[in-house]
Amino acid sequence: MNENIALDPSWLAHLNNEFEKPYMLELKQFLLSEKQQGKTILPPPSQWFNALNSMSFEQLKVVVLGQDPYPTAGHAHGLSFSVLPEVKPLPKSLLNINKELFEDLGIDNSHTGNLQSWADQGVLLLNSVLTVEQGNANAHKGKGWEHFTNEIIQTINDNSENIVFIIWGAYAQKKGALIDQSKHHVITSAHPSPLSAYRGFWGSKPFSKTNDYLKLKNKTPIQWAL
């Protein structure tokens, strides 16, 4: 988005053309205008592409789709569902993710909400919208990020094989339409939010299912313990 933001070269090779397209130029102008109005944009610009920069394109194994960053200062750091290490209490969706992980694999991550180690192992924790205005959830919805993150999903779909896509909730399922399920493995359930977890998130066992598939494809399973 500007000269201070670097994207991993392996991802840039696939996505470089996106940065000069009209929708991205409009998004740049919107974000600049927000900043000029004195609004705080979260996370900081250096972390907008943290999900992509945590791994090379070739290291990617799993995609977890989220919605938009947490609007509370000091929480979001560019990974869907994840918060910085010092954040307490944890967001409710993340508490439910930890609860399902414990029920699924007996792993207790209740001490932290920082999922960076998942990302470092090839789990792309991708929000549909990569920025938000502080204190105003969904403020950057419909401004262009969705187009960009659709391109990320399309790029993964077209140029990789045997990727696990974990899709939680109706919003993320819209992106699921971009995925060729003959090439990739899709795990779908309700969202872990307290408003919807009872509709099928509980007992969905996404973590063990992911590792079972990775092992089937001779890939190293994810160490979910934090």
PDB file of C-alpha atoms in Angstrom:
ATOM      1  CA  MET A   1       0.000   0.000   0.000  1.00  0.00           C
ATOM      2  CA  ASN A   2       3.031   2.268   0.361  1.00  0.00           C
ATOM      3  CA  GLU A   3       6.808   2.070   0.278  1.00  0.00           C
ATOM      4  CA  ASN A   4       6.952   1.064   3.961  1.00  0.00           C
ATOM      5  CA  ILE A   5       4.936  -2.124   3.522  1.00  0.00           C
ATOM      6  CA  ALA A   6       6.768  -5.184   2.215  1.00  0.00           C
ATOM      7  CA  LEU A   7       5.047  -8.324   1.010  1.00  0.00           C
ATOM      8  CA  ASP A   8       6.876 -11.659   0.994  1.00  0.00           C
ATOM      9  CA  PRO A   9       8.361 -12.105  -2.515  1.00  0.00           C
ATOM     10  CA  SER A  10       6.717 -15.504  -3.018  1.00  0.00           C
ATOM     11  CA  TRP A  11       3.277 -13.940  -2.513  1.00  0.00           C
ATOM     12  CA  LEU A  12       4.171 -10.770  -4.381  1.00  0.00           C
ATOM     13  CA  ALA A  13       4.995 -12.865  -7.453  1.00  0.00           C
ATOM     14  CA  HIS A  14       1.319 -13.859  -7.593  1.00  0.00           C
ATOM     15  CA  LEU A  15      -0.305 -10.658  -6.332  1.00  0.00           C
ATOM     16  CA  ASN A  16       1.881  -7.799  -7.555  1.00  0.00           C
ATOM     17  CA  ASN A  17      -0.531  -6.784 -10.332  1.00  0.00           C
ATOM     18  CA  GLU A  18      -3.332  -6.244  -7.803  1.00  0.00           C
ATOM     19  CA  PHE A  19      -1.679  -3.193  -6.282  1.00  0.00           C
ATOM     20  CA  GLU A  20      -2.195  -1.002  -9.356  1.00  0.00           C
ATOM     21  CA  LYS A  21      -5.757  -2.037 -10.152  1.00  0.00           C
ATOM     22  CA  PRO A  22      -8.521   0.581  -9.762  1.00  0.00           C
ATOM     23  CA  TYR A  23     -10.095  -1.056  -6.703  1.00  0.00           C
ATOM     24  CA  MET A  24      -6.764  -1.042  -4.856  1.00  0.00           C
ATOM     25  CA  LEU A  25      -6.040   2.563  -5.768  1.00  0.00           C
ATOM     26  CA  GLU A  26      -9.482   3.495  -4.419  1.00  0.00           C
ATOM     27  CA  LEU A  27      -8.746   1.540  -1.233  1.00  0.00           C
ATOM     28  CA  LYS A  28      -5.435   3.372  -0.831  1.00  0.00           C
ATOM     29  CA  GLN A  29      -7.225   6.700  -1.173  1.00  0.00           C
ATOM     30  CA  PHE A  30      -9.875   5.694   1.351  1.00  0.00           C
ATOM     31  CA  LEU A  31      -7.267   4.671   3.936  1.00  0.00           C
ATOM     32  CA  LEU A  32      -5.296   7.870   3.359  1.00  0.00           C
ATOM     33  CA  SER A  33      -8.462   9.937   3.822  1.00  0.00           C
ATOM     34  CA  GLU A  34      -9.293   8.109   7.058  1.00  0.00           C
ATOM     35  CA  LYS A  35      -5.815   8.837   8.379  1.00  0.00           C
ATOM     36  CA  GLN A  36      -6.047  12.513   7.384  1.00  0.00           C
ATOM     37  CA  GLN A  37      -9.305  12.758   9.339  1.00  0.00           C
ATOM     38  CA  GLY A  38      -7.462  11.659  12.443  1.00  0.00           C
ATOM     39  CA  LYS A  39      -8.987   8.192  12.608  1.00  0.00           C
ATOM     40  CA  THR A  40      -6.887   5.343  13.967  1.00  0.00           C
ATOM     41  CA  ILE A  41      -6.557   2.383  11.608  1.00  0.00           C
ATOM     42  CA  LEU A  42      -5.961  -1.059  13.102  1.00  0.00           C
ATOM     43  CA  PRO A  43      -3.729  -2.977  13.001  1.00  0.00           C
ATOM     44  CA  PRO A  44      -0.669  -0.781  12.303  1.00  0.00           C
ATOM     45  CA  PRO A  45       0.320  -0.749   8.593  1.00  0.00           C
ATOM     46  CA  SER A  46       3.367  -2.933   9.220  1.00  0.00           C
ATOM     47  CA  GLN A  47       1.009  -5.750  10.282  1.00  0.00           C
ATOM     48  CA  TRP A  48      -1.633  -5.526   7.540  1.00  0.00           C
ATOM     49  CA  PHE A  49      -0.001  -8.398   5.646  1.00  0.00           C
ATOM     50  CA  ASN A  50       1.241 -10.375   8.651  1.00  0.00           C
ATOM     51  CA  ALA A  51      -0.795 -13.430   7.600  1.00  0.00           C
ATOM     52  CA  LEU A  52       0.990 -13.600   4.240  1.00  0.00           C
ATOM     53  CA  ASN A  53       4.403 -12.610   5.567  1.00  0.00           C
ATOM     54  CA  SER A  54       4.407 -15.338   8.226  1.00  0.00           C
ATOM     55  CA  MET A  55       5.113 -17.982   5.574  1.00  0.00           C
ATOM     56  CA  SER A  56       6.168 -18.334   1.976  1.00  0.00           C
ATOM     57  CA  PHE A  57       3.577 -19.318  -0.602  1.00  0.00           C
ATOM     58  CA  GLU A  58       5.205 -22.739  -0.831  1.00  0.00           C
ATOM     59  CA  GLN A  59       4.981 -23.317   2.958  1.00  0.00           C
ATOM     60  CA  LEU A  60       1.209 -22.824   3.029  1.00  0.00           C
ATOM     61  CA  LYS A  61      -0.767 -25.806   4.376  1.00  0.00           C
ATOM     62  CA  VAL A  62      -3.989 -24.492   5.934  1.00  0.00           C
ATOM     63  CA  VAL A  63      -6.255 -21.467   5.463  1.00  0.00           C
ATOM     64  CA  VAL A  64      -8.539 -20.186   8.251  1.00  0.00           C
ATOM     65  CA  LEU A  65     -10.905 -17.484   7.048  1.00  0.00           C
ATOM     66  CA  GLY A  66     -12.004 -14.672   9.350  1.00  0.00           C
ATOM     67  CA  GLN A  67     -13.989 -11.467   8.896  1.00  0.00           C
ATOM     68  CA  ASP A  68     -12.189  -8.268   9.937  1.00  0.00           C
ATOM     69  CA  PRO A  69      -9.645  -7.246  12.594  1.00  0.00           C
ATOM     70  CA  TYR A  70     -10.535  -6.645  16.215  1.00  0.00           C
ATOM     71  CA  PRO A  71     -11.412  -2.925  16.600  1.00  0.00           C
ATOM     72  CA  THR A  72      -9.831  -2.617  20.060  1.00  0.00           C
ATOM     73  CA  ALA A  73      -6.397  -0.977  20.158  1.00  0.00           C
ATOM     74  CA  GLY A  74      -3.629  -3.442  20.999  1.00  0.00           C
ATOM     75  CA  HIS A  75      -5.586  -6.554  19.997  1.00  0.00           C
ATOM     76  CA  ALA A  76      -5.248  -7.164  16.245  1.00  0.00           C
ATOM     77  CA  HIS A  77      -1.895  -7.919  14.640  1.00  0.00           C
ATOM     78  CA  GLY A  78      -2.811  -9.109  11.160  1.00  0.00           C
ATOM     79  CA  LEU A  79      -3.891 -12.695  11.874  1.00  0.00           C
ATOM     80  CA  SER A  80      -7.565 -13.675  11.912  1.00  0.00           C
ATOM     81  CA  PHE A  81      -8.874 -14.539  15.406  1.00  0.00           C
ATOM     82  CA  SER A  82      -5.445 -13.913  16.975  1.00  0.00           C
ATOM     83  CA  VAL A  83      -4.587 -11.244  19.553  1.00  0.00           C
ATOM     84  CA  LEU A  84      -1.285  -9.938  20.872  1.00  0.00           C
ATOM     85  CA  PRO A  85       0.197 -11.930  23.802  1.00  0.00           C
ATOM     86  CA  GLU A  86      -0.697  -9.470  26.563  1.00  0.00           C
ATOM     87  CA  VAL A  87      -4.427  -9.326  25.721  1.00  0.00           C
ATOM     88  CA  LYS A  88      -6.728 -10.535  28.515  1.00  0.00           C
ATOM     89  CA  PRO A  89      -9.522 -11.507  28.654  1.00  0.00           C
ATOM     90  CA  LEU A  90      -9.567 -13.268  25.302  1.00  0.00           C
ATOM     91  CA  PRO A  91     -12.255 -12.462  22.724  1.00  0.00           C
ATOM     92  CA  LYS A  92     -15.218 -14.802  23.027  1.00  0.00           C
ATOM     93  CA  SER A  93     -14.792 -16.473  19.621  1.00  0.00           C
ATOM     94  CA  LEU A  94     -11.187 -17.240  20.485  1.00  0.00           C
ATOM     95  CA  LEU A  95     -12.230 -18.677  23.856  1.00  0.00           C
ATOM     96  CA  ASN A  96     -14.558 -21.009  21.955  1.00  0.00           C
ATOM     97  CA  ILE A  97     -11.816 -21.974  19.501  1.00  0.00           C
ATOM     98  CA  ASN A  98      -9.611 -22.905  22.457  1.00  0.00           C
ATOM     99  CA  LYS A  99     -12.465 -24.868  24.040  1.00  0.00           C
ATOM    100  CA  GLU A 100     -13.074 -26.874  20.859  1.00  0.00           C
ATOM    101  CA  LEU A 101      -9.337 -27.537  20.504  1.00  0.00           C
ATOM    102  CA  PHE A 102      -9.288 -28.923  24.054  1.00  0.00           C
ATOM    103  CA  GLU A 103     -12.305 -31.132  23.361  1.00  0.00           C
ATOM    104  CA  ASP A 104     -10.817 -32.252  20.033  1.00  0.00           C
ATOM    105  CA  LEU A 105      -7.165 -32.919  20.919  1.00  0.00           C
ATOM    106  CA  GLY A 106      -6.845 -32.280  24.665  1.00  0.00           C
ATOM    107  CA  ILE A 107      -4.665 -29.206  24.036  1.00  0.00           C
ATOM    108  CA  ASP A 108      -5.123 -26.372  26.531  1.00  0.00           C
ATOM    109  CA  ASN A 109      -4.308 -22.981  24.970  1.00  0.00           C
ATOM    110  CA  SER A 110      -6.373 -20.996  27.472  1.00  0.00           C
ATOM    111  CA  HIS A 111      -3.250 -19.100  28.610  1.00  0.00           C
ATOM    112  CA  THR A 112      -2.894 -17.137  25.359  1.00  0.00           C
ATOM    113  CA  GLY A 113      -4.724 -15.854  22.307  1.00  0.00           C
ATOM    114  CA  ASN A 114      -1.631 -15.300  20.201  1.00  0.00           C
ATOM    115  CA  LEU A 115      -1.763 -17.650  17.211  1.00  0.00           C
ATOM    116  CA  GLN A 116       1.475 -16.528  15.573  1.00  0.00           C
ATOM    117  CA  SER A 117       3.053 -19.979  15.942  1.00  0.00           C
ATOM    118  CA  TRP A 118       0.206 -21.461  13.873  1.00  0.00           C
ATOM    119  CA  ALA A 119       0.925 -18.927  11.143  1.00  0.00           C
ATOM    120  CA  ASP A 120       4.643 -19.687  11.284  1.00  0.00           C
ATOM    121  CA  GLN A 121       3.824 -23.354  10.544  1.00  0.00           C
ATOM    122  CA  GLY A 122       1.869 -22.525   7.381  1.00  0.00           C
ATOM    123  CA  VAL A 123      -1.618 -21.720   8.710  1.00  0.00           C
ATOM    124  CA  LEU A 124      -2.846 -18.666   6.801  1.00  0.00           C
ATOM    125  CA  LEU A 125      -5.049 -16.807   9.297  1.00  0.00           C
ATOM    126  CA  LEU A 126      -6.700 -14.568   6.722  1.00  0.00           C
ATOM    127  CA  ASN A 127      -9.345 -11.963   7.388  1.00  0.00           C
ATOM    128  CA  SER A 128     -11.578 -10.948   4.495  1.00  0.00           C
ATOM    129  CA  VAL A 129     -10.987  -7.296   5.404  1.00  0.00           C
ATOM    130  CA  LEU A 130      -7.460  -6.436   6.553  1.00  0.00           C
ATOM    131  CA  THR A 131      -8.062  -3.143   8.381  1.00  0.00           C
ATOM    132  CA  VAL A 132     -10.647  -1.542  10.656  1.00  0.00           C
ATOM    133  CA  GLU A 133     -11.232   1.813  12.323  1.00  0.00           C
ATOM    134  CA  GLN A 134     -10.507   1.737  16.043  1.00  0.00           C
ATOM    135  CA  GLY A 135     -13.758   1.296  17.949  1.00  0.00           C
ATOM    136  CA  ASN A 136     -15.854   0.788  14.831  1.00  0.00           C
ATOM    137  CA  ALA A 137     -16.187  -2.873  13.758  1.00  0.00           C
ATOM    138  CA  ASN A 138     -16.709  -3.495  10.032  1.00  0.00           C
ATOM    139  CA  ALA A 139     -15.936   0.174   9.228  1.00  0.00           C
ATOM    140  CA  HIS A 140     -13.755  -0.863   6.257  1.00  0.00           C
ATOM    141  CA  LYS A 141     -16.142  -3.458   4.890  1.00  0.00           C
ATOM    142  CA  GLY A 142     -16.874  -2.977   1.190  1.00  0.00           C
ATOM    143  CA  LYS A 143     -13.905  -0.661   0.582  1.00  0.00           C
ATOM    144  CA  GLY A 144     -11.856  -3.069  -1.537  1.00  0.00           C
ATOM    145  CA  TRP A 145     -10.099  -5.489   0.774  1.00  0.00           C
ATOM    146  CA  GLU A 146     -12.625  -8.230  -0.037  1.00  0.00           C
ATOM    147  CA  HIS A 147     -11.582  -8.102  -3.688  1.00  0.00           C
ATOM    148  CA  PHE A 148      -7.926  -8.446  -2.710  1.00  0.00           C
ATOM    149  CA  THR A 149      -8.507 -11.351  -0.338  1.00  0.00           C
ATOM    150  CA  ASN A 150     -10.653 -13.071  -2.967  1.00  0.00           C
ATOM    151  CA  GLU A 151      -7.622 -12.867  -5.247  1.00  0.00           C
ATOM    152  CA  ILE A 152      -5.517 -14.482  -2.516  1.00  0.00           C
ATOM    153  CA  ILE A 153      -7.975 -17.384  -2.253  1.00  0.00           C
ATOM    154  CA  GLN A 154      -8.152 -17.711  -6.037  1.00  0.00           C
ATOM    155  CA  THR A 155      -4.355 -17.711  -6.276  1.00  0.00           C
ATOM    156  CA  ILE A 156      -4.075 -20.451  -3.664  1.00  0.00           C
ATOM    157  CA  ASN A 157      -6.804 -22.471  -5.342  1.00  0.00           C
ATOM    158  CA  ASP A 158      -5.198 -22.259  -8.784  1.00  0.00           C
ATOM    159  CA  ASN A 159      -1.525 -22.649  -7.870  1.00  0.00           C
ATOM    160  CA  SER A 160      -1.535 -25.134  -4.979  1.00  0.00           C
ATOM    161  CA  GLU A 161      -2.850 -28.596  -4.176  1.00  0.00           C
ATOM    162  CA  ASN A 162      -4.028 -30.326  -1.014  1.00  0.00           C
ATOM    163  CA  ILE A 163      -4.560 -27.189   1.055  1.00  0.00           C
ATOM    164  CA  VAL A 164      -6.953 -27.442   4.010  1.00  0.00           C
ATOM    165  CA  PHE A 165      -9.527 -24.645   4.150  1.00  0.00           C
ATOM    166  CA  ILE A 166     -11.253 -24.197   7.531  1.00  0.00           C
ATOM    167  CA  ILE A 167     -14.397 -22.175   6.904  1.00  0.00           C
ATOM    168  CA  TRP A 168     -16.376 -20.987   9.896  1.00  0.00           C
ATOM    169  CA  GLY A 169     -19.721 -19.270   9.380  1.00  0.00           C
ATOM    170  CA  ALA A 170     -21.797 -17.925   6.513  1.00  0.00           C
ATOM    171  CA  TYR A 171     -19.581 -14.919   5.839  1.00  0.00           C
ATOM    172  CA  ALA A 172     -16.502 -17.070   5.207  1.00  0.00           C
ATOM    173  CA  GLN A 173     -18.528 -19.555   3.178  1.00  0.00           C
ATOM    174  CA  LYS A 174     -18.958 -16.894   0.483  1.00  0.00           C
ATOM    175  CA  LYS A 175     -15.247 -17.238  -0.216  1.00  0.00           C
ATOM    176  CA  GLY A 176     -15.633 -21.012  -0.163  1.00  0.00           C
ATOM    177  CA  ALA A 177     -17.233 -20.770  -3.595  1.00  0.00           C
ATOM    178  CA  LEU A 178     -13.755 -19.977  -4.981  1.00  0.00           C
ATOM    179  CA  ILE A 179     -12.292 -23.295  -3.810  1.00  0.00           C
ATOM    180  CA  ASP A 180     -12.044 -26.386  -6.012  1.00  0.00           C
ATOM    181  CA  GLN A 181     -12.854 -29.203  -3.605  1.00  0.00           C
ATOM    182  CA  SER A 182     -11.409 -31.792  -5.983  1.00  0.00           C
ATOM    183  CA  LYS A 183      -7.953 -30.240  -5.364  1.00  0.00           C
ATOM    184  CA  HIS A 184      -8.294 -29.114  -1.755  1.00  0.00           C
ATOM    185  CA  HIS A 185      -9.905 -30.205   1.500  1.00  0.00           C
ATOM    186  CA  VAL A 186     -12.656 -27.986   2.938  1.00  0.00           C
ATOM    187  CA  ILE A 187     -13.818 -28.209   6.568  1.00  0.00           C
ATOM    188  CA  THR A 188     -16.985 -26.200   7.166  1.00  0.00           C
ATOM    189  CA  SER A 189     -18.982 -25.483  10.306  1.00  0.00           C
ATOM    190  CA  ALA A 190     -20.795 -22.725  12.158  1.00  0.00           C
ATOM    191  CA  HIS A 191     -18.779 -19.756  13.378  1.00  0.00           C
ATOM    192  CA  PRO A 192     -17.167 -20.025  16.858  1.00  0.00           C
ATOM    193  CA  SER A 193     -18.970 -16.877  18.000  1.00  0.00           C
ATOM    194  CA  PRO A 194     -21.178 -17.414  21.075  1.00  0.00           C
ATOM    195  CA  LEU A 195     -24.124 -16.441  18.868  1.00  0.00           C
ATOM    196  CA  SER A 196     -23.633 -19.393  16.524  1.00  0.00           C
ATOM    197  CA  ALA A 197     -21.225 -21.977  17.987  1.00  0.00           C
ATOM    198  CA  TYR A 198     -24.145 -24.148  19.131  1.00  0.00           C
ATOM    199  CA  ARG A 199     -25.244 -24.551  15.497  1.00  0.00           C
ATOM    200  CA  GLY A 200     -22.466 -26.980  14.677  1.00  0.00           C
ATOM    201  CA  PHE A 201     -19.115 -25.558  15.723  1.00  0.00           C
ATOM    202  CA  TRP A 202     -19.068 -27.642  18.890  1.00  0.00           C
ATOM    203  CA  GLY A 203     -17.869 -31.129  18.078  1.00  0.00           C
ATOM    204  CA  SER A 204     -16.750 -30.241  14.548  1.00  0.00           C
ATOM    205  CA  LYS A 205     -13.144 -31.313  15.351  1.00  0.00           C
ATOM    206  CA  PRO A 206     -11.423 -29.096  12.744  1.00  0.00           C
ATOM    207  CA  PHE A 207      -7.988 -29.479  14.284  1.00  0.00           C
ATOM    208  CA  SER A 208      -7.776 -33.273  14.236  1.00  0.00           C
ATOM    209  CA  LYS A 209      -9.453 -33.385  10.817  1.00  0.00           C
ATOM    210  CA  THR A 210      -6.848 -30.980   9.463  1.00  0.00           C
ATOM    211  CA  ASN A 211      -3.939 -33.022  10.760  1.00  0.00           C
ATOM    212  CA  ASP A 212      -5.464 -36.294   9.563  1.00  0.00           C
ATOM    213  CA  TYR A 213      -5.642 -34.864   6.043  1.00  0.00           C
ATOM    214  CA  LEU A 214      -2.125 -33.413   6.158  1.00  0.00           C
ATOM    215  CA  LYS A 215      -0.725 -36.765   7.250  1.00  0.00           C
ATOM    216  CA  LEU A 216      -2.694 -38.479   4.473  1.00  0.00           C
ATOM    217  CA  LYS A 217      -0.927 -36.171   1.998  1.00  0.00           C
ATOM    218  CA  ASN A 218       2.494 -36.760   3.606  1.00  0.00           C
ATOM    219  CA  LYS A 219       2.667 -33.265   5.096  1.00  0.00           C
ATOM    220  CA  THR A 220       3.843 -32.437   8.593  1.00  0.00           C
ATOM    221  CA  PRO A 221       0.797 -31.914  10.858  1.00  0.00           C
ATOM    222  CA  ILE A 222       0.270 -28.625  12.676  1.00  0.00           C
ATOM    223  CA  GLN A 223       1.409 -28.343  16.270  1.00  0.00           C
ATOM    224  CA  TRP A 224      -1.672 -26.587  17.650  1.00  0.00           C
ATOM    225  CA  ALA A 225      -0.294 -26.176  21.187  1.00  0.00           C
ATOM    226  CA  LEU A 226       0.835 -22.624  21.870  1.00  0.00           C
TER     227      LEU A 226
END
